[in-house]
PDB file of C-alpha atoms in Angstrom:
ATOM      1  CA  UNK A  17      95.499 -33.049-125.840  1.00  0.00           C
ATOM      2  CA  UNK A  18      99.130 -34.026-126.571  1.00  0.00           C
ATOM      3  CA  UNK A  19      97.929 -37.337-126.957  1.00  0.00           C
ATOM      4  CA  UNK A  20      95.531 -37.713-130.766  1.00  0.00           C
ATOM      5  CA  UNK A  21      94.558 -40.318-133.030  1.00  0.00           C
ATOM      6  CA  UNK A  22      96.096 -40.638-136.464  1.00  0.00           C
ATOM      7  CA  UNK A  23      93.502 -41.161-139.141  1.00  0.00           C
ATOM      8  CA  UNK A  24      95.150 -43.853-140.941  1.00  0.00           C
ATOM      9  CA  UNK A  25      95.524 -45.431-137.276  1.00  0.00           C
ATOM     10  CA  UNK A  26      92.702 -47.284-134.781  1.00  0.00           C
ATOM     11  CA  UNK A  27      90.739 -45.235-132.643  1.00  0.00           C
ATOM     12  CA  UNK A  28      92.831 -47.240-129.613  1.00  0.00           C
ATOM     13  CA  UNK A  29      96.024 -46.608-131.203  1.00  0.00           C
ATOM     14  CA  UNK A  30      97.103 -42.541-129.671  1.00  0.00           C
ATOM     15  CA  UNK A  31     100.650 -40.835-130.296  1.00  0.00           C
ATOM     16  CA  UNK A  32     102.887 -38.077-129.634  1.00  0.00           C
ATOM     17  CA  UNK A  33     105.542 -36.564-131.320  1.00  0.00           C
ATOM     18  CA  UNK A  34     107.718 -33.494-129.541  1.00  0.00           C
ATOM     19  CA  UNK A  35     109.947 -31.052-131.923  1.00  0.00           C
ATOM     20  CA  UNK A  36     113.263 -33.302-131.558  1.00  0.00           C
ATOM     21  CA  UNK A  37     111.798 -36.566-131.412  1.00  0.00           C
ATOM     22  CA  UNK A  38     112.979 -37.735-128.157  1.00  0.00           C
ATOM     23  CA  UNK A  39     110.822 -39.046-125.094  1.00  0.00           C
ATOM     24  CA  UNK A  40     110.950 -36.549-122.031  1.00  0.00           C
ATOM     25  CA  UNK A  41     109.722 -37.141-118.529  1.00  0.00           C
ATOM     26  CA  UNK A  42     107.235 -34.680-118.906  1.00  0.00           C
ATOM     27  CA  UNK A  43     105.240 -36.750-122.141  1.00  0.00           C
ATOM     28  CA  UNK A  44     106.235 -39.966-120.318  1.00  0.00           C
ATOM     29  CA  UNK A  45     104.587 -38.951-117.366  1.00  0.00           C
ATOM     30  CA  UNK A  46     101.382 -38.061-119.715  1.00  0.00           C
ATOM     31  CA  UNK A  47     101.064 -40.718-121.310  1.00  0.00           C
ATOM     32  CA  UNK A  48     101.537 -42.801-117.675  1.00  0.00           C
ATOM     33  CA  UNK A  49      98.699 -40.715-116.506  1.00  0.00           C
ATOM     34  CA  UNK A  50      96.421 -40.254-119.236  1.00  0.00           C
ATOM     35  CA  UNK A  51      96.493 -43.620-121.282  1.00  0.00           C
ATOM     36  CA  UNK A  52      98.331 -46.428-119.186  1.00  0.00           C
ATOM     37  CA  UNK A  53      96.778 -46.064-115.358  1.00  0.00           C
ATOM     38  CA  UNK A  54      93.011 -45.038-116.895  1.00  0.00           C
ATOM     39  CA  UNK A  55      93.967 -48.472-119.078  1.00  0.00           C
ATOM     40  CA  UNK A  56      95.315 -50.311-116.245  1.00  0.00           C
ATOM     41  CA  UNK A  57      92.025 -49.269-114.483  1.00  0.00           C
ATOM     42  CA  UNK A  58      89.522 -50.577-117.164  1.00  0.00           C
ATOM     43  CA  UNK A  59      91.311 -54.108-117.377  1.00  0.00           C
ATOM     44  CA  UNK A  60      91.488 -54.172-113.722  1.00  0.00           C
ATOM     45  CA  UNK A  61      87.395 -53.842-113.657  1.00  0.00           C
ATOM     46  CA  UNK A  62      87.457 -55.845-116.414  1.00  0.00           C
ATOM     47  CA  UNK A  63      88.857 -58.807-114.993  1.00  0.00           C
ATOM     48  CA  UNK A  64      88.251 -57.902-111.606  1.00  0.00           C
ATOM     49  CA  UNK A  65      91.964 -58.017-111.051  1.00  0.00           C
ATOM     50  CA  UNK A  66      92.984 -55.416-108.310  1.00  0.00           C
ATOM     51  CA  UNK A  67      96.486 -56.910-107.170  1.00  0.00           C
ATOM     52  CA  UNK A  68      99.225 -55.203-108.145  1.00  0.00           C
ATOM     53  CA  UNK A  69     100.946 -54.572-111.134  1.00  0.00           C
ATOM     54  CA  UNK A  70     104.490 -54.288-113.054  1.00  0.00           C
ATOM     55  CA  UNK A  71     105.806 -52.121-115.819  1.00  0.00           C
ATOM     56  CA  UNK A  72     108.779 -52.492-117.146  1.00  0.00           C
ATOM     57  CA  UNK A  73     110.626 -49.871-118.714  1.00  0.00           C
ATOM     58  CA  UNK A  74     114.196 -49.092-119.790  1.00  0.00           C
ATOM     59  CA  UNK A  75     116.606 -47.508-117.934  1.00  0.00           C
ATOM     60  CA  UNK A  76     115.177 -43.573-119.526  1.00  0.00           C
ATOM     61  CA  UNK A  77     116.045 -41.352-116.271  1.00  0.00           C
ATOM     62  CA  UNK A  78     112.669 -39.272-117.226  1.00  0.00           C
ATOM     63  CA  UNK A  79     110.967 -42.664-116.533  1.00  0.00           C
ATOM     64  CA  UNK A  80     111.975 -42.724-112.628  1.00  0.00           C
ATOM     65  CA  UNK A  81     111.750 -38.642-112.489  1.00  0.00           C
ATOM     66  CA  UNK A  82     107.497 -38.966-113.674  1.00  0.00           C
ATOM     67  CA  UNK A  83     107.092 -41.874-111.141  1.00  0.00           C
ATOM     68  CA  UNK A  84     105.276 -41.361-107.786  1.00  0.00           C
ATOM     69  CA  UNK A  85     105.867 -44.207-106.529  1.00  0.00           C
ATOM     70  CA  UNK A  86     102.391 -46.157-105.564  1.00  0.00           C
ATOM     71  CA  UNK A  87     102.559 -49.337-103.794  1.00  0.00           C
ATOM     72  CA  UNK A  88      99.975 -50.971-106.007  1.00  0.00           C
ATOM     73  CA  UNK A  89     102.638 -50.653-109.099  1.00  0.00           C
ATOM     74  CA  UNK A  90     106.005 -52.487-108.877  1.00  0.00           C
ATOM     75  CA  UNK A  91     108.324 -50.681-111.747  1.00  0.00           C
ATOM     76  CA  UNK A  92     111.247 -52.650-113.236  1.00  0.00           C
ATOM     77  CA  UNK A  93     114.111 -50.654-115.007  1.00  0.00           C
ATOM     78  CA  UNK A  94     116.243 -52.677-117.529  1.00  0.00           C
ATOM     79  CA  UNK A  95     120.206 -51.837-117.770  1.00  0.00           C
ATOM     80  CA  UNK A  96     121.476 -50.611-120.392  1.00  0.00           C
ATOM     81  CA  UNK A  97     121.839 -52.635-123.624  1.00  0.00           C
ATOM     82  CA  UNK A  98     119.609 -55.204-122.329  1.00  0.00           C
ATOM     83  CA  UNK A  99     117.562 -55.465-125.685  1.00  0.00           C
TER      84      UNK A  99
END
């Protein structure tokens, strides 16, 4: 699992680190897929909230390029130097 706990860190709490230390579109991607829509999912039931949602990201190409685009999910990219 690319995706582990850190001891010192709550069960909740899950990171990854690649060799360089820069986000690709392939760990973006698996973290989108593995933690935030499964996530997503359990508030949804939750709360019994099934509209749709919005992430926001940056402006990360590898963001768009791990997207499939589902009409359920509305994703906003921020310009550059917007923070």
């Amino acid at each position: 699992d690319k995706f582990r706990p850190k001891s010192d860190l709550p069960n909740s709490c899950k990171f990854s680190t690649q060799e360089n230390g820069f986000l690709t579109a392939e760990l973006f991607k698996y973290w989108l897929y593995t933690c935030f829509f499964p996530e997503l999912q359990a508030k949804r039931e939750e709360f019994q909230y099934f509209d749709k949602a919005c992430l926001i990201m940056d402006g990360f190409k590898g963001h768009s390029k791990a997207l499939n685009h589902d009409k359920k999910f509305t994703f906003i990219f921020m310009w550059s130097n917007t923070f």
